[in-house]
Amino acid sequence: EAGVTQFPSHSVIEKGQTVTLRCDPISGHDNLYWYRRVMGKEIKFLLHFVKESKQDESGMPNNRFLAERTGGTYSTLKVQPAELEDSGVYFCASSLAAVSTDTQYFGPGTRLTVL
Amino acid sequence: DAKTTQPPSMDCAEGRAANLPCNHSTISGNEYVYWYRQIHSQGPQYIIHGLKNNETNEMASLIITEDRKSSTLILPHATLRDTAVYYCIVRGRYSGGYQKVTFGIGTKLQVIP
């Protein structure tokens, strides 16, 4: 069974440009999460989808970030326009059911560098 | 707020057991203890979780004290590939039925040849 996949693995863009990150969860997982780690900081939660609905987006840093999950399958995270402080590694995770015993499985991450 | 306390770093000799402690003195009755690890810059990898009983799987064992205020992750025979940052996380059911993983600083385990 394929795990969580993310694309691209690396992205280097200039300040002011737009970047779109993609996450494909494990097949059948209704829950999809985005996290990120900026340099020297802890991994932080960004948002949570249940199918195509945003359950919790309390961790989204500002309105330059837009996450979508059309059809409840893969998700995209768009940063527009990108700023220097957006550099970091963006992780996606998925789980079968949003209950306390449910395990989240993480993807390999997308390393974003904003110059 | 990660709700857990871990030593920032530990060393372990290859082939020996690695015992990683975690304090979670404010854990509530419905919260589980989860362990993840991150090898280099890869995505966090799930290891094990438990509520109050000790748990064992193919990767590790989890020992939770009777009062549930602390736990220990045991890697029985550490290898160089186990060098990673290990995160102890407390998670429970929240309003709305959703959960999120709150990472702290973790313990950087260095396995020494």
XYZ file of N, CA, C and O in Angstrom, chain B residues 38-76:
156
model
N 11.743 11.374 13.710
C 12.074 11.998 12.446
C 13.542 11.749 12.181
O 14.408 12.210 12.938
N 13.792 10.980 11.147
C 15.154 10.654 10.747
C 15.615 11.707 9.758
O 15.009 11.873 8.702
N 16.667 12.400 10.152
C 17.208 13.497 9.337
C 16.069 14.427 8.943
O 15.369 14.934 9.807
N 15.820 14.668 7.706
C 14.798 15.606 7.284
C 13.600 14.898 6.665
O 12.802 15.524 5.974
N 13.451 13.605 6.957
C 12.308 12.870 6.423
C 11.038 13.247 7.169
O 11.086 13.962 8.171
N 9.916 12.750 6.702
C 8.675 12.987 7.407
C 8.632 12.217 8.711
O 9.247 11.155 8.831
N 7.925 12.737 9.711
C 7.808 12.009 10.977
C 7.247 10.611 10.761
O 6.341 10.417 9.956
N 7.795 9.667 11.492
C 7.399 8.270 11.365
C 6.741 7.811 12.657
O 7.313 7.957 13.741
N 5.575 7.242 12.553
C 4.876 6.707 13.712
C 5.646 5.508 14.272
O 6.138 4.655 13.512
N 5.729 5.449 15.605
C 6.402 4.314 16.229
C 5.397 3.455 16.998
O 5.221 2.278 16.720
N 4.742 4.063 17.971
C 3.895 3.294 18.869
C 3.010 4.237 19.664
O 3.304 5.439 19.736
N 1.935 3.745 20.224
C 1.139 4.557 21.129
C 0.482 3.672 22.175
O 0.373 2.439 21.991
N 0.041 4.293 23.269
C -0.605 3.543 24.325
C -1.428 4.441 25.226
O -1.237 5.663 25.235
N -2.313 3.838 25.990
C -3.166 4.580 26.920
C -2.678 4.384 28.349
O -2.310 5.342 29.016
N -2.699 3.160 28.834
C -2.182 2.913 30.175
C -1.450 1.590 30.300
O -0.637 1.416 31.198
N -1.721 0.689 29.382
C -0.995 -0.572 29.413
C 0.289 -0.455 28.607
O 0.399 0.348 27.698
N 1.255 -1.285 28.963
C 2.488 -1.318 28.181
C 2.179 -1.901 26.804
O 1.311 -2.771 26.655
N 2.870 -1.403 25.803
C 2.644 -1.841 24.441
C 3.956 -2.224 23.798
O 5.017 -1.676 24.132
N 3.875 -3.159 22.871
C 5.059 -3.588 22.126
C 4.665 -3.848 20.690
O 3.596 -4.403 20.424
N 5.510 -3.410 19.784
C 5.341 -3.773 18.379
C 6.712 -4.112 17.806
O 7.689 -4.249 18.554
N 6.767 -4.230 16.511
C 8.016 -4.676 15.887
C 9.127 -3.632 15.986
O 10.292 -3.953 15.788
N 8.763 -2.408 16.288
C 9.775 -1.356 16.352
C 10.260 -1.104 17.770
O 11.444 -0.832 17.988
N 9.330 -1.121 18.730
C 9.690 -0.643 20.062
C 8.702 -1.141 21.099
O 7.690 -1.757 20.777
N 9.035 -0.832 22.350
C 8.121 -1.057 23.468
C 7.854 0.275 24.144
O 8.727 1.154 24.180
N 6.646 0.390 24.675
C 6.253 1.593 25.397
C 5.841 1.193 26.794
O 4.932 0.361 26.961
N 6.531 1.768 27.765
C 6.227 1.500 29.163
C 5.611 2.756 29.761
O 6.252 3.818 29.755
N 4.403 2.664 30.261
C 3.698 3.800 30.862
C 3.552 3.526 32.350
O 3.109 2.445 32.749
N 3.934 4.502 33.167
C 3.834 4.314 34.613
C 2.376 4.201 35.031
O 1.465 4.644 34.305
N 2.184 3.654 36.207
C 0.819 3.392 36.663
C 0.010 4.682 36.801
O -1.183 4.709 36.516
N 0.672 5.759 37.237
C -0.044 7.026 37.361
C -0.129 7.774 36.032
O -0.723 8.854 35.962
N 0.467 7.212 34.999
C 0.454 7.740 33.624
C 1.149 9.091 33.480
O 1.002 9.750 32.467
N 1.915 9.482 34.446
C 2.566 10.778 34.366
C 3.889 10.732 33.629
O 4.504 11.779 33.364
N 4.335 9.564 33.308
C 5.560 9.453 32.520
C 5.567 8.147 31.748
O 4.784 7.231 32.042
N 6.432 8.090 30.763
C 6.551 6.880 29.965
C 7.969 6.760 29.440
O 8.748 7.724 29.480
N 8.285 5.574 28.958
C 9.604 5.311 28.386
C 9.442 4.534 27.092
O 8.720 3.525 27.051
N 10.075 5.029 26.063
C 10.135 4.304 24.794
C 11.414 3.492 24.790
O 12.495 4.027 25.077
N 11.299 2.216 24.482
C 12.472 1.350 24.478
C 12.696 0.801 23.078
O 11.811 0.154 22.503
N 13.885 1.080 22.553
C 14.327 0.435 21.319
C 15.262 -0.678 21.764
O 16.356 -0.408 22.255
N 14.871 -1.930 21.640
C 15.599 -3.021 22.302
C 17.042 -3.206 21.844
O 17.901 -3.518 22.651
